[in-house]
Short mmCIF file of C-alpha atoms and ligand atoms in Angstrom, two decimals:
data_model
loop_
_atom_site.label_atom_id
_atom_site.label_comp_id
_atom_site.label_asym_id
_atom_site.label_seq_id
_atom_site.Cartn_x
_atom_site.Cartn_y
_atom_site.Cartn_z
CA MET A 1 13.67 51.17 -4.96
CA ARG A 2 17.13 52.50 -5.93
CA GLY A 3 19.84 50.88 -3.83
CA TYR A 4 17.54 48.20 -2.47
CA THR A 5 17.76 44.48 -3.20
CA LEU A 6 14.34 42.89 -3.07
CA LEU A 7 14.39 39.73 -0.92
CA ASP A 8 10.68 38.83 -0.80
CA THR A 9 7.18 40.25 -1.09
CA ALA A 10 3.86 39.53 0.64
CA ARG A 11 0.33 40.93 0.57
CA THR A 12 -1.85 42.17 3.40
CA PRO A 13 -5.53 41.06 3.42
CA ASP A 14 -6.38 44.43 1.75
CA GLY A 15 -3.96 43.56 -1.07
CA VAL A 16 -1.21 46.02 -0.11
CA GLU A 17 2.24 44.76 -1.06
CA LEU A 18 4.84 44.53 1.70
CA SER A 19 8.41 44.03 0.58
CA LEU A 20 11.44 42.85 2.49
CA CYS A 21 14.56 44.54 1.14
CA GLU A 22 18.25 44.77 1.83
CA ARG A 23 20.41 47.88 1.41
CA GLY A 24 23.96 47.15 2.47
CA PRO A 25 23.78 46.18 6.16
CA GLU A 26 20.23 47.51 6.41
CA LEU A 27 17.10 45.33 6.28
CA VAL A 28 13.84 47.11 5.55
CA ILE A 29 10.15 46.20 5.45
CA ARG A 30 8.46 48.59 2.99
CA ALA A 31 4.82 49.39 2.18
CA HIS A 32 3.49 51.90 -0.37
CA GLY A 33 7.12 52.56 -1.38
CA ILE A 34 8.00 53.83 2.11
CA ASP A 35 10.06 52.20 4.87
CA LEU A 36 7.67 50.73 7.44
CA MET A 37 10.46 49.32 9.63
CA SER A 38 14.23 49.14 9.39
CA ASN A 39 16.98 47.74 11.58
CA ARG A 40 18.77 51.11 11.30
CA MET A 41 16.46 52.84 13.81
CA HIS A 42 14.48 51.13 16.53
CA GLY A 43 14.96 53.14 19.72
CA SER A 44 11.41 54.50 19.80
CA GLU A 45 9.92 51.05 19.11
CA ALA A 46 11.63 49.86 22.30
CA GLN A 47 10.75 52.98 24.29
CA MET A 48 7.02 52.51 23.76
CA ALA A 49 7.27 49.31 25.84
CA ALA A 50 8.82 51.28 28.72
CA LEU A 51 6.27 54.10 28.50
CA ALA A 52 3.29 51.73 28.84
CA ARG A 53 4.98 49.21 31.15
CA CYS A 54 2.92 47.73 33.96
CA PRO A 55 5.01 46.55 36.95
CA ARG A 56 2.29 44.16 38.18
CA GLU A 57 3.41 40.53 38.68
CA GLY A 58 1.94 38.36 35.94
CA ALA A 59 1.33 41.38 33.67
CA ARG A 60 -0.13 40.59 30.24
CA VAL A 61 1.26 42.62 27.34
CA LEU A 62 -0.19 42.76 23.83
CA VAL A 63 2.10 43.88 20.97
CA GLY A 64 0.27 44.82 17.77
CA GLY A 65 2.54 44.36 14.76
CA LEU A 66 5.61 42.12 14.87
CA GLY A 67 7.65 44.03 12.27
CA MET A 68 11.25 43.19 13.11
CA GLY A 69 10.49 42.22 16.69
CA TYR A 70 12.07 45.18 18.51
CA THR A 71 8.94 46.16 20.46
CA ALA A 72 8.34 42.49 21.36
CA ARG A 73 11.96 42.22 22.56
CA ALA A 74 11.64 45.34 24.74
CA ALA A 75 8.35 44.07 26.19
CA LEU A 76 10.04 40.76 27.09
CA ASP A 77 13.05 42.50 28.62
CA LEU A 78 10.79 44.67 30.81
CA LEU A 79 8.32 41.93 31.74
CA PRO A 80 7.63 41.44 35.48
CA ALA A 81 7.82 37.95 36.99
CA GLY A 82 5.14 35.59 35.72
CA GLY A 83 4.19 37.92 32.89
CA SER A 84 3.48 37.09 29.27
CA VAL A 85 3.65 38.82 25.89
CA THR A 86 1.21 38.16 23.05
CA VAL A 87 2.28 39.39 19.62
CA CYS A 88 -0.45 39.82 17.03
CA GLU A 89 0.76 40.03 13.40
CA LEU A 90 -1.54 40.43 10.41
CA VAL A 91 0.71 39.09 7.66
CA PRO A 92 1.92 35.46 7.93
CA ALA A 93 4.95 36.19 5.72
CA VAL A 94 6.22 38.74 8.28
CA VAL A 95 6.27 35.91 10.83
CA ASP A 96 8.17 33.71 8.35
CA TRP A 97 10.66 36.53 7.67
CA ASN A 98 11.26 36.77 11.42
CA ARG A 99 11.76 33.03 11.76
CA VAL A 100 14.17 32.80 8.81
CA ARG A 101 15.93 36.14 8.16
CA LEU A 102 15.14 38.76 10.80
CA GLY A 103 14.99 36.94 14.15
CA HIS A 104 18.60 37.71 15.13
CA LEU A 105 18.01 41.48 14.89
CA ALA A 106 16.07 41.61 18.17
CA GLY A 107 17.49 38.48 19.80
CA HIS A 108 14.86 36.03 18.51
CA PRO A 109 11.84 37.16 20.56
CA LEU A 110 9.63 34.50 18.94
CA ARG A 111 11.75 31.80 20.61
CA ASP A 112 11.03 33.11 24.12
CA PRO A 113 8.64 30.75 25.98
CA ARG A 114 6.90 33.77 27.58
CA LEU A 115 5.73 34.94 24.15
CA SER A 116 2.77 33.63 22.20
CA LEU A 117 1.90 34.59 18.65
CA VAL A 118 -1.49 35.29 17.10
CA VAL A 119 -1.63 35.65 13.32
CA GLY A 120 -4.52 38.00 12.58
CA ASP A 121 -5.88 41.51 12.93
CA VAL A 122 -5.08 43.14 16.26
CA ALA A 123 -8.36 45.12 16.03
CA ALA A 124 -10.30 41.84 16.14
CA LEU A 125 -8.18 40.51 19.01
CA LEU A 126 -8.82 43.69 21.02
CA ARG A 127 -12.57 43.38 20.43
CA ASP A 128 -12.52 39.73 21.59
CA THR A 129 -10.45 40.26 24.78
CA PRO A 130 -12.17 42.77 27.10
CA GLY A 131 -10.27 43.43 30.33
CA ALA A 132 -7.39 41.20 29.25
CA TRP A 133 -4.31 43.41 28.94
CA ASP A 134 -2.12 45.45 31.31
CA SER A 135 -0.15 47.02 28.41
CA ILE A 136 -1.09 47.31 24.76
CA LEU A 137 1.66 48.41 22.35
CA LEU A 138 0.35 49.34 18.91
CA ASP A 139 2.75 49.93 16.04
CA VAL A 140 0.89 48.70 12.97
CA ASP A 141 1.08 51.86 10.82
CA ASN A 142 3.29 54.91 10.48
CA GLY A 143 1.28 56.68 13.17
CA PRO A 144 -2.31 56.89 14.37
CA ARG A 145 -3.64 56.96 10.80
CA ALA A 146 -4.23 53.96 8.54
CA PHE A 147 -1.12 53.34 6.43
CA THR A 148 -0.42 49.60 6.12
CA GLU A 149 -4.12 48.74 5.72
CA GLU A 150 -7.17 50.95 5.08
CA ALA A 151 -8.99 48.76 7.60
CA ASN A 152 -6.61 49.95 10.35
CA ALA A 153 -8.38 53.34 10.42
CA LYS A 154 -10.89 51.89 12.88
CA LEU A 155 -8.13 51.45 15.48
CA TYR A 156 -7.71 55.24 15.74
CA ALA A 157 -11.34 56.33 15.47
CA SER A 158 -13.39 56.92 18.62
CA GLY A 159 -15.13 53.51 18.36
CA GLY A 160 -11.79 51.68 18.13
CA LEU A 161 -10.35 53.69 21.01
CA GLY A 162 -13.35 52.63 23.11
CA VAL A 163 -12.69 48.98 22.21
CA THR A 164 -9.02 49.39 23.22
CA LEU A 165 -9.94 51.07 26.50
CA ARG A 166 -12.26 48.15 27.30
CA ALA A 167 -9.50 45.65 26.43
CA LEU A 168 -7.29 47.10 29.20
CA ARG A 169 -7.37 45.87 32.78
CA GLY A 170 -7.77 48.56 35.44
CA GLY A 171 -4.58 50.62 35.69
CA GLY A 172 -3.38 49.50 32.25
CA ALA A 173 -2.01 51.64 29.42
CA VAL A 174 -1.89 51.64 25.63
CA ALA A 175 0.97 53.13 23.56
CA TYR A 176 0.74 54.16 19.90
CA TRP A 177 3.92 54.68 17.86
CA SER A 178 4.00 57.60 15.44
CA ALA A 179 6.46 59.05 12.92
CA PHE A 180 4.73 62.45 13.25
CA GLU A 181 3.17 64.70 15.85
CA ASP A 182 -0.61 64.32 16.03
CA ARG A 183 -2.14 66.57 18.71
CA GLU A 184 -5.64 65.84 17.43
CA PHE A 185 -5.06 62.14 18.16
CA ALA A 186 -4.04 62.99 21.74
CA ARG A 187 -7.31 64.95 22.11
CA ARG A 188 -9.25 61.99 20.68
CA LEU A 189 -7.61 59.66 23.23
CA ALA A 190 -8.73 61.99 26.01
CA ARG A 191 -12.28 62.23 24.63
CA ALA A 192 -12.41 58.39 24.53
CA GLY A 193 -11.77 58.30 28.29
CA PHE A 194 -7.99 57.82 28.53
CA ARG A 195 -5.52 60.01 30.41
CA ALA A 196 -3.57 61.01 27.31
CA GLU A 197 0.17 61.74 27.12
CA GLU A 198 2.41 62.74 24.21
CA HIS A 199 6.06 61.67 24.36
CA LYS A 200 8.67 62.88 21.87
CA VAL A 201 11.46 60.31 21.70
CA ARG A 202 14.63 59.85 19.66
CA ALA A 203 14.81 57.12 17.03
CA ARG A 204 18.30 56.03 18.07
CA GLY A 205 19.24 55.65 21.71
CA VAL A 206 18.75 58.53 24.11
CA ASN A 207 19.80 61.46 21.91
CA ARG A 208 20.44 60.36 18.34
CA GLY A 209 18.39 60.10 15.19
CA PRO A 210 15.16 61.81 14.15
CA TRP A 211 12.24 62.40 16.49
CA HIS A 212 9.35 60.00 16.81
CA TRP A 213 6.23 60.30 18.94
CA VAL A 214 4.58 57.85 21.32
CA TYR A 215 0.99 58.56 22.38
CA VAL A 216 0.09 56.89 25.65
CA GLY A 217 -3.44 56.42 26.93
CA ARG A 218 -3.85 55.36 30.55
CA GLY A 219 -7.11 53.63 31.39
C1 SAM B 1 6.03 49.21 11.67
S1 SAM B 1 5.90 47.49 11.72
C2 SAM B 1 6.09 47.14 13.45
C3 SAM B 1 7.47 47.35 13.93
C4 SAM B 1 7.69 46.77 15.31
N1 SAM B 1 7.24 47.69 16.33
C5 SAM B 1 9.16 46.46 15.55
O1 SAM B 1 9.65 46.74 16.65
O2 SAM B 1 9.84 45.94 14.65
C6 SAM B 1 4.15 47.22 11.49
C7 SAM B 1 3.74 45.76 11.57
O3 SAM B 1 2.34 45.71 11.82
C8 SAM B 1 1.74 44.72 11.02
N2 SAM B 1 0.30 45.04 10.93
C9 SAM B 1 -0.30 45.97 10.15
N3 SAM B 1 -1.63 46.02 10.39
C10 SAM B 1 -1.88 45.11 11.37
C11 SAM B 1 -3.05 44.70 12.06
N4 SAM B 1 -4.25 45.24 11.79
N5 SAM B 1 -2.95 43.72 12.99
C12 SAM B 1 -1.74 43.17 13.29
N6 SAM B 1 -0.59 43.51 12.66
C13 SAM B 1 -0.65 44.48 11.72
C14 SAM B 1 2.53 44.81 9.72
O4 SAM B 1 2.39 43.66 8.93
C15 SAM B 1 3.95 44.99 10.27
O5 SAM B 1 4.56 43.77 10.55
#
């Protein structure tokens, strides 16, 4: 943690410690000693909202993982008329951090009347909402492998992919953020019944920063 000032800590239901840290102008949410989200790079978090956007009036968007709110902000900015965004966040303290310290980073998405918040596990919400969503934006780990929580592994296994496919309305799409290339995950998406796409996107703007990957599954 050299160079970081610890601002607060919280635990996930599995007992993993999340920490909110400051390093100069940078704010970072860390897990397992690794940066989970930082305000230094958030281009790909916004791009995933564009890649899975549904232009339908009244579109319903689900964002899994609030983090620092960049994906939620992009989903709101791209929302068609009459649409709504539901953000599902596992850790209540992350919501508090957004209300108190982080909200300004992405223009206070939690204050937007088109957004509603669910505190809980996005895997459970997906299971309980068949046919509900036009776009599902999942950024709860470092990629399509459990990282924040062991329990998240089910989201990326074939059973979880089937649940996610069923949670989409016809013509909808799901996007998964990843810090690494994972061709096997793209094949798994296809085997689960999605039209799978791999997008390599820059972390900062159009052509700056390291590469990230967004896996899109169209229902
Ligand atoms: C990498 S951050 C998300 C970053 C976000 N895309 C942004 O733009 O700032 C991951 C977030 O997912 C949350 N999370 C992890 N597992 C989750 C789950 N099963 N359900 C809902 N949220 C989860 C973490 O607490 C964390 O806030």
